């Protein structure tokens, strides 16, 4: 089954005179084609879903993940897991993200949860981010971008992007990159030739700046800046 479908326009189109309409439509379609190609080229699995969990767009990597039917699938009612409880949490997170996208005053930070896999492989790490579409007449539609990362993939992060987003120092960025790649605090200390106590000091600062309360939660936040090799 192919999951590819047309992307909704993610930017508003304000139409002018009638002769200009066809040209603007062609331009919008061209932008959507380019966006689809970009999303397919990105490393992480990525879906764009409506507030009810039904997919609007699924990139190639996400289609491969879903085809495995290893804890995640597209069911009759949208994106689902093997657990009723986890599916409810996932759908609630998607609906909440779409609702926040429609509010100009809502925060746009990603929600995250882990999804167990029947294969006994490390869980899927799901990030859900609000996406807004501005339509004609001032109408606003909220969607959710859902990214899927394999725990065992140990992705590299873009240090500069993470540092800029969380206002990290260079050494905090070094520690963050190693932790995101699955290294322990002791392994990070050895790799950076610093004391374990120093790593723990940087870790405490990372928790404060990112809002994470554990090393696992920190890794999840940092994986939003994952890059493909």
mmCIF file with all atom_site columns, C-alpha atoms in Angstrom:
data_model
loop_
_atom_site.group_PDB
_atom_site.id
_atom_site.type_symbol
_atom_site.label_atom_id
_atom_site.label_alt_id
_atom_site.label_comp_id
_atom_site.label_asym_id
_atom_site.label_entity_id
_atom_site.label_seq_id
_atom_site.pdbx_PDB_ins_code
_atom_site.Cartn_x
_atom_site.Cartn_y
_atom_site.Cartn_z
_atom_site.occupancy
_atom_site.B_iso_or_equiv
_atom_site.pdbx_formal_charge
_atom_site.auth_seq_id
_atom_site.auth_comp_id
_atom_site.auth_asym_id
_atom_site.auth_atom_id
_atom_site.pdbx_PDB_model_num
ATOM 1   C CA . UNK A 1 1   ? 0.000   0.000  0.000   1.00 0.00 ? 1   UNK A CA 1
ATOM 2   C CA . UNK A 1 2   ? 1.314   3.423  -0.924  1.00 0.00 ? 2   UNK A CA 1
ATOM 3   C CA . UNK A 1 3   ? 0.936   6.131  1.690   1.00 0.00 ? 3   UNK A CA 1
ATOM 4   C CA . UNK A 1 4   ? 1.982   9.041  -0.512  1.00 0.00 ? 4   UNK A CA 1
ATOM 5   C CA . UNK A 1 5   ? -0.650  11.721 -0.971  1.00 0.00 ? 5   UNK A CA 1
ATOM 6   C CA . UNK A 1 6   ? -0.795  15.370 -1.876  1.00 0.00 ? 6   UNK A CA 1
ATOM 7   C CA . UNK A 1 7   ? 0.542   17.852 0.611   1.00 0.00 ? 7   UNK A CA 1
ATOM 8   C CA . UNK A 1 8   ? -1.768  20.692 1.557   1.00 0.00 ? 8   UNK A CA 1
ATOM 9   C CA . UNK A 1 9   ? -0.405  24.124 0.795   1.00 0.00 ? 9   UNK A CA 1
ATOM 10  C CA . UNK A 1 10  ? 1.520   25.169 3.881   1.00 0.00 ? 10  UNK A CA 1
ATOM 11  C CA . UNK A 1 11  ? 1.596   28.851 2.984   1.00 0.00 ? 11  UNK A CA 1
ATOM 12  C CA . UNK A 1 12  ? -1.319  31.176 2.183   1.00 0.00 ? 12  UNK A CA 1
ATOM 13  C CA . UNK A 1 13  ? -2.113  32.039 -1.451  1.00 0.00 ? 13  UNK A CA 1
ATOM 14  C CA . UNK A 1 14  ? -3.738  35.413 -1.964  1.00 0.00 ? 14  UNK A CA 1
ATOM 15  C CA . UNK A 1 15  ? -5.247  35.470 -5.415  1.00 0.00 ? 15  UNK A CA 1
ATOM 16  C CA . UNK A 1 16  ? -5.446  38.672 -7.379  1.00 0.00 ? 16  UNK A CA 1
ATOM 17  C CA . UNK A 1 17  ? -6.863  39.176 -10.855 1.00 0.00 ? 17  UNK A CA 1
ATOM 18  C CA . UNK A 1 18  ? -8.316  36.145 -12.669 1.00 0.00 ? 18  UNK A CA 1
ATOM 19  C CA . UNK A 1 19  ? -5.551  35.902 -15.339 1.00 0.00 ? 19  UNK A CA 1
ATOM 20  C CA . UNK A 1 20  ? -3.027  35.484 -12.532 1.00 0.00 ? 20  UNK A CA 1
ATOM 21  C CA . UNK A 1 21  ? -4.861  32.569 -10.883 1.00 0.00 ? 21  UNK A CA 1
ATOM 22  C CA . UNK A 1 22  ? -3.542  29.709 -13.041 1.00 0.00 ? 22  UNK A CA 1
ATOM 23  C CA . UNK A 1 23  ? 0.050   30.886 -12.665 1.00 0.00 ? 23  UNK A CA 1
ATOM 24  C CA . UNK A 1 24  ? -0.299  31.042 -8.878  1.00 0.00 ? 24  UNK A CA 1
ATOM 25  C CA . UNK A 1 25  ? -1.804  27.540 -8.747  1.00 0.00 ? 25  UNK A CA 1
ATOM 26  C CA . UNK A 1 26  ? 1.065   26.168 -10.845 1.00 0.00 ? 26  UNK A CA 1
ATOM 27  C CA . UNK A 1 27  ? 3.556   27.898 -8.543  1.00 0.00 ? 27  UNK A CA 1
ATOM 28  C CA . UNK A 1 28  ? 1.912   26.377 -5.461  1.00 0.00 ? 28  UNK A CA 1
ATOM 29  C CA . UNK A 1 29  ? 1.952   22.895 -7.013  1.00 0.00 ? 29  UNK A CA 1
ATOM 30  C CA . UNK A 1 30  ? 5.631   23.312 -7.866  1.00 0.00 ? 30  UNK A CA 1
ATOM 31  C CA . UNK A 1 31  ? 6.423   24.295 -4.274  1.00 0.00 ? 31  UNK A CA 1
ATOM 32  C CA . UNK A 1 32  ? 4.518   21.255 -2.979  1.00 0.00 ? 32  UNK A CA 1
ATOM 33  C CA . UNK A 1 33  ? 6.410   18.954 -5.366  1.00 0.00 ? 33  UNK A CA 1
ATOM 34  C CA . UNK A 1 34  ? 9.704   20.373 -4.144  1.00 0.00 ? 34  UNK A CA 1
ATOM 35  C CA . UNK A 1 35  ? 8.601   20.001 -0.515  1.00 0.00 ? 35  UNK A CA 1
ATOM 36  C CA . UNK A 1 36  ? 7.605   16.357 -1.076  1.00 0.00 ? 36  UNK A CA 1
ATOM 37  C CA . UNK A 1 37  ? 11.006  15.668 -2.626  1.00 0.00 ? 37  UNK A CA 1
ATOM 38  C CA . UNK A 1 38  ? 12.755  17.339 0.317   1.00 0.00 ? 38  UNK A CA 1
ATOM 39  C CA . UNK A 1 39  ? 10.765  15.368 2.902   1.00 0.00 ? 39  UNK A CA 1
ATOM 40  C CA . UNK A 1 40  ? 11.548  12.138 1.064   1.00 0.00 ? 40  UNK A CA 1
ATOM 41  C CA . UNK A 1 41  ? 15.244  12.972 1.041   1.00 0.00 ? 41  UNK A CA 1
ATOM 42  C CA . UNK A 1 42  ? 15.408  13.651 4.775   1.00 0.00 ? 42  UNK A CA 1
ATOM 43  C CA . UNK A 1 43  ? 16.780  10.872 6.954   1.00 0.00 ? 43  UNK A CA 1
ATOM 44  C CA . UNK A 1 44  ? 14.119  10.552 9.683   1.00 0.00 ? 44  UNK A CA 1
ATOM 45  C CA . UNK A 1 45  ? 10.722  8.976  9.024   1.00 0.00 ? 45  UNK A CA 1
ATOM 46  C CA . UNK A 1 46  ? 8.167   11.783 8.824   1.00 0.00 ? 46  UNK A CA 1
ATOM 47  C CA . UNK A 1 47  ? 4.378   11.990 8.551   1.00 0.00 ? 47  UNK A CA 1
ATOM 48  C CA . UNK A 1 48  ? 1.988   14.927 8.286   1.00 0.00 ? 48  UNK A CA 1
ATOM 49  C CA . UNK A 1 49  ? -1.305  13.984 9.968   1.00 0.00 ? 49  UNK A CA 1
ATOM 50  C CA . UNK A 1 50  ? -4.680  15.606 10.615  1.00 0.00 ? 50  UNK A CA 1
ATOM 51  C CA . UNK A 1 51  ? -5.978  16.100 14.137  1.00 0.00 ? 51  UNK A CA 1
ATOM 52  C CA . UNK A 1 52  ? -7.781  12.728 14.028  1.00 0.00 ? 52  UNK A CA 1
ATOM 53  C CA . UNK A 1 53  ? -4.519  10.859 13.340  1.00 0.00 ? 53  UNK A CA 1
ATOM 54  C CA . UNK A 1 54  ? -5.198  10.187 9.670   1.00 0.00 ? 54  UNK A CA 1
ATOM 55  C CA . UNK A 1 55  ? -2.106  10.691 7.458   1.00 0.00 ? 55  UNK A CA 1
ATOM 56  C CA . UNK A 1 56  ? -2.008  13.398 4.831   1.00 0.00 ? 56  UNK A CA 1
ATOM 57  C CA . UNK A 1 57  ? 1.579   12.755 3.756   1.00 0.00 ? 57  UNK A CA 1
ATOM 58  C CA . UNK A 1 58  ? 4.086   10.009 4.558   1.00 0.00 ? 58  UNK A CA 1
ATOM 59  C CA . UNK A 1 59  ? 7.675   10.175 3.338   1.00 0.00 ? 59  UNK A CA 1
ATOM 60  C CA . UNK A 1 60  ? 9.472   7.108  2.019   1.00 0.00 ? 60  UNK A CA 1
ATOM 61  C CA . UNK A 1 61  ? 11.323  6.297  5.231   1.00 0.00 ? 61  UNK A CA 1
ATOM 62  C CA . UNK A 1 62  ? 8.100   6.481  7.251   1.00 0.00 ? 62  UNK A CA 1
ATOM 63  C CA . UNK A 1 63  ? 6.382   4.192  4.738   1.00 0.00 ? 63  UNK A CA 1
ATOM 64  C CA . UNK A 1 64  ? 9.210   1.674  5.230   1.00 0.00 ? 64  UNK A CA 1
ATOM 65  C CA . UNK A 1 65  ? 8.812   1.850  9.021   1.00 0.00 ? 65  UNK A CA 1
ATOM 66  C CA . UNK A 1 66  ? 5.043   1.381  8.813   1.00 0.00 ? 66  UNK A CA 1
ATOM 67  C CA . UNK A 1 67  ? 5.419   -1.522 6.382   1.00 0.00 ? 67  UNK A CA 1
ATOM 68  C CA . UNK A 1 68  ? 7.337   -3.426 9.070   1.00 0.00 ? 68  UNK A CA 1
ATOM 69  C CA . UNK A 1 69  ? 4.208   -3.450 11.266  1.00 0.00 ? 69  UNK A CA 1
ATOM 70  C CA . UNK A 1 70  ? 6.537   -3.520 14.248  1.00 0.00 ? 70  UNK A CA 1
ATOM 71  C CA . UNK A 1 71  ? 4.510   -1.541 16.755  1.00 0.00 ? 71  UNK A CA 1
ATOM 72  C CA . UNK A 1 72  ? 3.297   1.171  14.359  1.00 0.00 ? 72  UNK A CA 1
ATOM 73  C CA . UNK A 1 73  ? 0.786   1.044  11.513  1.00 0.00 ? 73  UNK A CA 1
ATOM 74  C CA . UNK A 1 74  ? -1.864  3.025  9.669   1.00 0.00 ? 74  UNK A CA 1
ATOM 75  C CA . UNK A 1 75  ? -5.200  1.543  10.693  1.00 0.00 ? 75  UNK A CA 1
ATOM 76  C CA . UNK A 1 76  ? -8.776  2.355  9.614   1.00 0.00 ? 76  UNK A CA 1
ATOM 77  C CA . UNK A 1 77  ? -8.819  5.199  12.134  1.00 0.00 ? 77  UNK A CA 1
ATOM 78  C CA . UNK A 1 78  ? -5.349  6.574  11.473  1.00 0.00 ? 78  UNK A CA 1
ATOM 79  C CA . UNK A 1 79  ? -1.914  6.139  13.016  1.00 0.00 ? 79  UNK A CA 1
ATOM 80  C CA . UNK A 1 80  ? -1.965  3.407  15.669  1.00 0.00 ? 80  UNK A CA 1
ATOM 81  C CA . UNK A 1 81  ? 0.271   1.247  17.852  1.00 0.00 ? 81  UNK A CA 1
ATOM 82  C CA . UNK A 1 82  ? -0.077  -2.304 19.138  1.00 0.00 ? 82  UNK A CA 1
ATOM 83  C CA . UNK A 1 83  ? -1.189  -0.977 22.524  1.00 0.00 ? 83  UNK A CA 1
ATOM 84  C CA . UNK A 1 84  ? -4.634  0.544  23.043  1.00 0.00 ? 84  UNK A CA 1
ATOM 85  C CA . UNK A 1 85  ? -3.252  2.733  25.836  1.00 0.00 ? 85  UNK A CA 1
ATOM 86  C CA . UNK A 1 86  ? -0.303  3.980  23.760  1.00 0.00 ? 86  UNK A CA 1
ATOM 87  C CA . UNK A 1 87  ? -2.544  4.579  20.746  1.00 0.00 ? 87  UNK A CA 1
ATOM 88  C CA . UNK A 1 88  ? -4.807  6.754  22.888  1.00 0.00 ? 88  UNK A CA 1
ATOM 89  C CA . UNK A 1 89  ? -1.785  8.708  24.136  1.00 0.00 ? 89  UNK A CA 1
ATOM 90  C CA . UNK A 1 90  ? -0.491  9.100  20.580  1.00 0.00 ? 90  UNK A CA 1
ATOM 91  C CA . UNK A 1 91  ? -3.848  10.280 19.232  1.00 0.00 ? 91  UNK A CA 1
ATOM 92  C CA . UNK A 1 92  ? -4.256  12.679 22.147  1.00 0.00 ? 92  UNK A CA 1
ATOM 93  C CA . UNK A 1 93  ? -0.801  14.125 21.489  1.00 0.00 ? 93  UNK A CA 1
ATOM 94  C CA . UNK A 1 94  ? -1.612  14.544 17.782  1.00 0.00 ? 94  UNK A CA 1
ATOM 95  C CA . UNK A 1 95  ? -4.959  16.194 18.501  1.00 0.00 ? 95  UNK A CA 1
ATOM 96  C CA . UNK A 1 96  ? -3.311  18.449 21.073  1.00 0.00 ? 96  UNK A CA 1
ATOM 97  C CA . UNK A 1 97  ? -0.561  19.465 18.653  1.00 0.00 ? 97  UNK A CA 1
ATOM 98  C CA . UNK A 1 98  ? -3.088  20.278 15.929  1.00 0.00 ? 98  UNK A CA 1
ATOM 99  C CA . UNK A 1 99  ? -5.132  22.315 18.399  1.00 0.00 ? 99  UNK A CA 1
ATOM 100 C CA . UNK A 1 100 ? -2.040  24.239 19.534  1.00 0.00 ? 100 UNK A CA 1
ATOM 101 C CA . UNK A 1 101 ? -1.148  24.921 15.906  1.00 0.00 ? 101 UNK A CA 1
ATOM 102 C CA . UNK A 1 102 ? -4.462  26.751 15.505  1.00 0.00 ? 102 UNK A CA 1
ATOM 103 C CA . UNK A 1 103 ? -3.684  28.995 18.472  1.00 0.00 ? 103 UNK A CA 1
ATOM 104 C CA . UNK A 1 104 ? -1.322  31.866 17.747  1.00 0.00 ? 104 UNK A CA 1
ATOM 105 C CA . UNK A 1 105 ? -0.449  32.057 21.447  1.00 0.00 ? 105 UNK A CA 1
ATOM 106 C CA . UNK A 1 106 ? 0.363   28.383 21.964  1.00 0.00 ? 106 UNK A CA 1
ATOM 107 C CA . UNK A 1 107 ? 3.895   27.043 22.299  1.00 0.00 ? 107 UNK A CA 1
ATOM 108 C CA . UNK A 1 108 ? 5.191   24.949 19.400  1.00 0.00 ? 108 UNK A CA 1
ATOM 109 C CA . UNK A 1 109 ? 7.525   22.584 21.269  1.00 0.00 ? 109 UNK A CA 1
ATOM 110 C CA . UNK A 1 110 ? 7.415   18.950 20.227  1.00 0.00 ? 110 UNK A CA 1
ATOM 111 C CA . UNK A 1 111 ? 5.698   16.305 22.346  1.00 0.00 ? 111 UNK A CA 1
ATOM 112 C CA . UNK A 1 112 ? 7.513   12.979 22.608  1.00 0.00 ? 112 UNK A CA 1
ATOM 113 C CA . UNK A 1 113 ? 6.685   9.398  23.527  1.00 0.00 ? 113 UNK A CA 1
ATOM 114 C CA . UNK A 1 114 ? 8.178   5.929  23.134  1.00 0.00 ? 114 UNK A CA 1
ATOM 115 C CA . UNK A 1 115 ? 6.362   3.111  21.326  1.00 0.00 ? 115 UNK A CA 1
ATOM 116 C CA . UNK A 1 116 ? 7.253   -0.496 22.154  1.00 0.00 ? 116 UNK A CA 1
ATOM 117 C CA . UNK A 1 117 ? 8.039   -2.911 19.309  1.00 0.00 ? 117 UNK A CA 1
ATOM 118 C CA . UNK A 1 118 ? 6.897   -6.580 19.288  1.00 0.00 ? 118 UNK A CA 1
ATOM 119 C CA . UNK A 1 119 ? 10.238  -7.498 17.702  1.00 0.00 ? 119 UNK A CA 1
ATOM 120 C CA . UNK A 1 120 ? 11.886  -6.657 21.067  1.00 0.00 ? 120 UNK A CA 1
ATOM 121 C CA . UNK A 1 121 ? 14.042  -4.041 19.320  1.00 0.00 ? 121 UNK A CA 1
ATOM 122 C CA . UNK A 1 122 ? 14.494  -0.718 21.162  1.00 0.00 ? 122 UNK A CA 1
ATOM 123 C CA . UNK A 1 123 ? 11.291  1.356  21.015  1.00 0.00 ? 123 UNK A CA 1
ATOM 124 C CA . UNK A 1 124 ? 10.370  3.843  18.348  1.00 0.00 ? 124 UNK A CA 1
ATOM 125 C CA . UNK A 1 125 ? 10.860  7.418  19.552  1.00 0.00 ? 125 UNK A CA 1
ATOM 126 C CA . UNK A 1 126 ? 7.988   9.587  18.364  1.00 0.00 ? 126 UNK A CA 1
ATOM 127 C CA . UNK A 1 127 ? 8.126   13.394 18.183  1.00 0.00 ? 127 UNK A CA 1
ATOM 128 C CA . UNK A 1 128 ? 4.930   15.345 17.463  1.00 0.00 ? 128 UNK A CA 1
ATOM 129 C CA . UNK A 1 129 ? 5.154   18.984 16.412  1.00 0.00 ? 129 UNK A CA 1
ATOM 130 C CA . UNK A 1 130 ? 2.308   21.449 15.659  1.00 0.00 ? 130 UNK A CA 1
ATOM 131 C CA . UNK A 1 131 ? 2.123   22.580 12.026  1.00 0.00 ? 131 UNK A CA 1
ATOM 132 C CA . UNK A 1 132 ? -0.184  25.398 10.923  1.00 0.00 ? 132 UNK A CA 1
ATOM 133 C CA . UNK A 1 133 ? -1.662  26.095 7.525   1.00 0.00 ? 133 UNK A CA 1
ATOM 134 C CA . UNK A 1 134 ? -3.018  29.571 6.780   1.00 0.00 ? 134 UNK A CA 1
ATOM 135 C CA . UNK A 1 135 ? -5.829  29.449 4.257   1.00 0.00 ? 135 UNK A CA 1
ATOM 136 C CA . UNK A 1 136 ? -7.735  32.073 2.341   1.00 0.00 ? 136 UNK A CA 1
ATOM 137 C CA . UNK A 1 137 ? -10.098 34.294 4.264   1.00 0.00 ? 137 UNK A CA 1
ATOM 138 C CA . UNK A 1 138 ? -8.009  34.024 7.411   1.00 0.00 ? 138 UNK A CA 1
ATOM 139 C CA . UNK A 1 139 ? -8.933  30.373 8.003   1.00 0.00 ? 139 UNK A CA 1
ATOM 140 C CA . UNK A 1 140 ? -6.348  28.380 9.971   1.00 0.00 ? 140 UNK A CA 1
ATOM 141 C CA . UNK A 1 141 ? -5.975  24.600 9.890   1.00 0.00 ? 141 UNK A CA 1
ATOM 142 C CA . UNK A 1 142 ? -3.841  22.732 12.400  1.00 0.00 ? 142 UNK A CA 1
ATOM 143 C CA . UNK A 1 143 ? -1.866  19.607 11.583  1.00 0.00 ? 143 UNK A CA 1
ATOM 144 C CA . UNK A 1 144 ? 0.780   17.571 13.374  1.00 0.00 ? 144 UNK A CA 1
ATOM 145 C CA . UNK A 1 145 ? 4.182   16.559 12.024  1.00 0.00 ? 145 UNK A CA 1
ATOM 146 C CA . UNK A 1 146 ? 5.098   13.127 13.389  1.00 0.00 ? 146 UNK A CA 1
ATOM 147 C CA . UNK A 1 147 ? 8.725   11.985 13.207  1.00 0.00 ? 147 UNK A CA 1
ATOM 148 C CA . UNK A 1 148 ? 9.811   8.427  14.001  1.00 0.00 ? 148 UNK A CA 1
ATOM 149 C CA . UNK A 1 149 ? 13.352  7.626  15.111  1.00 0.00 ? 149 UNK A CA 1
ATOM 150 C CA . UNK A 1 150 ? 14.820  4.218  15.844  1.00 0.00 ? 150 UNK A CA 1
ATOM 151 C CA . UNK A 1 151 ? 16.490  4.123  19.264  1.00 0.00 ? 151 UNK A CA 1
ATOM 152 C CA . UNK A 1 152 ? 19.176  1.808  17.991  1.00 0.00 ? 152 UNK A CA 1
ATOM 153 C CA . UNK A 1 153 ? 19.982  4.080  15.052  1.00 0.00 ? 153 UNK A CA 1
ATOM 154 C CA . UNK A 1 154 ? 21.916  6.432  17.388  1.00 0.00 ? 154 UNK A CA 1
ATOM 155 C CA . UNK A 1 155 ? 21.509  9.501  15.169  1.00 0.00 ? 155 UNK A CA 1
ATOM 156 C CA . UNK A 1 156 ? 24.018  12.318 15.010  1.00 0.00 ? 156 UNK A CA 1
ATOM 157 C CA . UNK A 1 157 ? 22.682  15.769 15.757  1.00 0.00 ? 157 UNK A CA 1
ATOM 158 C CA . UNK A 1 158 ? 23.447  19.089 14.134  1.00 0.00 ? 158 UNK A CA 1
ATOM 159 C CA . UNK A 1 159 ? 25.426  20.691 16.994  1.00 0.00 ? 159 UNK A CA 1
ATOM 160 C CA . UNK A 1 160 ? 25.090  24.253 15.720  1.00 0.00 ? 160 UNK A CA 1
ATOM 161 C CA . UNK A 1 161 ? 21.294  24.033 15.450  1.00 0.00 ? 161 UNK A CA 1
ATOM 162 C CA . UNK A 1 162 ? 20.938  22.480 18.909  1.00 0.00 ? 162 UNK A CA 1
ATOM 163 C CA . UNK A 1 163 ? 23.304  25.060 20.410  1.00 0.00 ? 163 UNK A CA 1
ATOM 164 C CA . UNK A 1 164 ? 21.442  27.968 18.837  1.00 0.00 ? 164 UNK A CA 1
ATOM 165 C CA . UNK A 1 165 ? 18.035  26.650 19.868  1.00 0.00 ? 165 UNK A CA 1
ATOM 166 C CA . UNK A 1 166 ? 18.888  25.902 23.503  1.00 0.00 ? 166 UNK A CA 1
ATOM 167 C CA . UNK A 1 167 ? 21.627  28.570 23.902  1.00 0.00 ? 167 UNK A CA 1
ATOM 168 C CA . UNK A 1 168 ? 24.279  25.990 24.770  1.00 0.00 ? 168 UNK A CA 1
ATOM 169 C CA . UNK A 1 169 ? 27.954  26.688 25.437  1.00 0.00 ? 169 UNK A CA 1
ATOM 170 C CA . UNK A 1 170 ? 30.494  24.920 23.189  1.00 0.00 ? 170 UNK A CA 1
ATOM 171 C CA . UNK A 1 171 ? 31.307  22.324 25.863  1.00 0.00 ? 171 UNK A CA 1
ATOM 172 C CA . UNK A 1 172 ? 27.626  21.742 26.650  1.00 0.00 ? 172 UNK A CA 1
ATOM 173 C CA . UNK A 1 173 ? 27.119  21.183 22.935  1.00 0.00 ? 173 UNK A CA 1
ATOM 174 C CA . UNK A 1 174 ? 29.929  18.600 22.860  1.00 0.00 ? 174 UNK A CA 1
ATOM 175 C CA . UNK A 1 175 ? 28.392  16.717 25.785  1.00 0.00 ? 175 UNK A CA 1
ATOM 176 C CA . UNK A 1 176 ? 24.903  16.937 24.283  1.00 0.00 ? 176 UNK A CA 1
ATOM 177 C CA . UNK A 1 177 ? 26.068  15.512 20.950  1.00 0.00 ? 177 UNK A CA 1
ATOM 178 C CA . UNK A 1 178 ? 27.665  12.502 22.634  1.00 0.00 ? 178 UNK A CA 1
ATOM 179 C CA . UNK A 1 179 ? 24.640  11.817 24.842  1.00 0.00 ? 179 UNK A CA 1
ATOM 180 C CA . UNK A 1 180 ? 22.302  12.079 21.846  1.00 0.00 ? 180 UNK A CA 1
ATOM 181 C CA . UNK A 1 181 ? 24.435  9.476  20.084  1.00 0.00 ? 181 UNK A CA 1
ATOM 182 C CA . UNK A 1 182 ? 23.839  7.044  22.945  1.00 0.00 ? 182 UNK A CA 1
ATOM 183 C CA . UNK A 1 183 ? 27.043  7.566  24.951  1.00 0.00 ? 183 UNK A CA 1
ATOM 184 C CA . UNK A 1 184 ? 26.928  7.371  28.733  1.00 0.00 ? 184 UNK A CA 1
ATOM 185 C CA . UNK A 1 185 ? 28.183  10.218 30.936  1.00 0.00 ? 185 UNK A CA 1
ATOM 186 C CA . UNK A 1 186 ? 31.340  8.212  31.665  1.00 0.00 ? 186 UNK A CA 1
ATOM 187 C CA . UNK A 1 187 ? 31.922  7.559  27.946  1.00 0.00 ? 187 UNK A CA 1
ATOM 188 C CA . UNK A 1 188 ? 31.391  11.262 27.203  1.00 0.00 ? 188 UNK A CA 1
ATOM 189 C CA . UNK A 1 189 ? 33.945  12.195 29.871  1.00 0.00 ? 189 UNK A CA 1
ATOM 190 C CA . UNK A 1 190 ? 36.490  9.820  28.361  1.00 0.00 ? 190 UNK A CA 1
ATOM 191 C CA . UNK A 1 191 ? 35.869  11.052 24.809  1.00 0.00 ? 191 UNK A CA 1
ATOM 192 C CA . UNK A 1 192 ? 36.213  14.712 25.837  1.00 0.00 ? 192 UNK A CA 1
ATOM 193 C CA . UNK A 1 193 ? 39.138  14.077 28.245  1.00 0.00 ? 193 UNK A CA 1
ATOM 194 C CA . UNK A 1 194 ? 37.311  15.681 31.166  1.00 0.00 ? 194 UNK A CA 1
ATOM 195 C CA . UNK A 1 195 ? 36.235  14.469 34.607  1.00 0.00 ? 195 UNK A CA 1
ATOM 196 C CA . UNK A 1 196 ? 32.919  12.676 35.091  1.00 0.00 ? 196 UNK A CA 1
ATOM 197 C CA . UNK A 1 197 ? 32.008  15.389 37.619  1.00 0.00 ? 197 UNK A CA 1
ATOM 198 C CA . UNK A 1 198 ? 32.465  18.016 34.910  1.00 0.00 ? 198 UNK A CA 1
ATOM 199 C CA . UNK A 1 199 ? 30.167  16.085 32.584  1.00 0.00 ? 199 UNK A CA 1
ATOM 200 C CA . UNK A 1 200 ? 27.561  15.932 35.344  1.00 0.00 ? 200 UNK A CA 1
ATOM 201 C CA . UNK A 1 201 ? 27.825  19.696 35.814  1.00 0.00 ? 201 UNK A CA 1
ATOM 202 C CA . UNK A 1 202 ? 27.255  20.213 32.100  1.00 0.00 ? 202 UNK A CA 1
ATOM 203 C CA . UNK A 1 203 ? 24.410  17.689 32.216  1.00 0.00 ? 203 UNK A CA 1
ATOM 204 C CA . UNK A 1 204 ? 22.698  19.649 34.988  1.00 0.00 ? 204 UNK A CA 1
ATOM 205 C CA . UNK A 1 205 ? 22.946  22.802 32.881  1.00 0.00 ? 205 UNK A CA 1
ATOM 206 C CA . UNK A 1 206 ? 21.575  20.922 29.863  1.00 0.00 ? 206 UNK A CA 1
ATOM 207 C CA . UNK A 1 207 ? 18.575  19.790 31.912  1.00 0.00 ? 207 UNK A CA 1
ATOM 208 C CA . UNK A 1 208 ? 17.890  23.397 32.947  1.00 0.00 ? 208 UNK A CA 1
ATOM 209 C CA . UNK A 1 209 ? 18.200  24.783 29.409  1.00 0.00 ? 209 UNK A CA 1
ATOM 210 C CA . UNK A 1 210 ? 16.218  22.065 27.634  1.00 0.00 ? 210 UNK A CA 1
ATOM 211 C CA . UNK A 1 211 ? 13.621  21.326 30.298  1.00 0.00 ? 211 UNK A CA 1
ATOM 212 C CA . UNK A 1 212 ? 14.560  17.628 30.297  1.00 0.00 ? 212 UNK A CA 1
ATOM 213 C CA . UNK A 1 213 ? 14.399  15.763 33.604  1.00 0.00 ? 213 UNK A CA 1
ATOM 214 C CA . UNK A 1 214 ? 16.452  12.727 32.659  1.00 0.00 ? 214 UNK A CA 1
ATOM 215 C CA . UNK A 1 215 ? 19.211  11.739 30.268  1.00 0.00 ? 215 UNK A CA 1
ATOM 216 C CA . UNK A 1 216 ? 16.704  9.752  28.190  1.00 0.00 ? 216 UNK A CA 1
ATOM 217 C CA . UNK A 1 217 ? 14.391  12.762 27.926  1.00 0.00 ? 217 UNK A CA 1
ATOM 218 C CA . UNK A 1 218 ? 17.369  14.925 26.956  1.00 0.00 ? 218 UNK A CA 1
ATOM 219 C CA . UNK A 1 219 ? 18.315  12.506 24.170  1.00 0.00 ? 219 UNK A CA 1
ATOM 220 C CA . UNK A 1 220 ? 14.741  12.626 22.868  1.00 0.00 ? 220 UNK A CA 1
ATOM 221 C CA . UNK A 1 221 ? 14.773  16.424 22.750  1.00 0.00 ? 221 UNK A CA 1
ATOM 222 C CA . UNK A 1 222 ? 18.124  16.494 20.987  1.00 0.00 ? 222 UNK A CA 1
ATOM 223 C CA . UNK A 1 223 ? 16.981  14.002 18.352  1.00 0.00 ? 223 UNK A CA 1
ATOM 224 C CA . UNK A 1 224 ? 14.790  16.749 16.940  1.00 0.00 ? 224 UNK A CA 1
ATOM 225 C CA . UNK A 1 225 ? 18.102  18.005 15.481  1.00 0.00 ? 225 UNK A CA 1
ATOM 226 C CA . UNK A 1 226 ? 19.097  14.635 13.986  1.00 0.00 ? 226 UNK A CA 1
ATOM 227 C CA . UNK A 1 227 ? 20.872  14.672 10.630  1.00 0.00 ? 227 UNK A CA 1
ATOM 228 C CA . UNK A 1 228 ? 21.327  11.864 8.129   1.00 0.00 ? 228 UNK A CA 1
ATOM 229 C CA . UNK A 1 229 ? 24.778  10.575 7.195   1.00 0.00 ? 229 UNK A CA 1
#
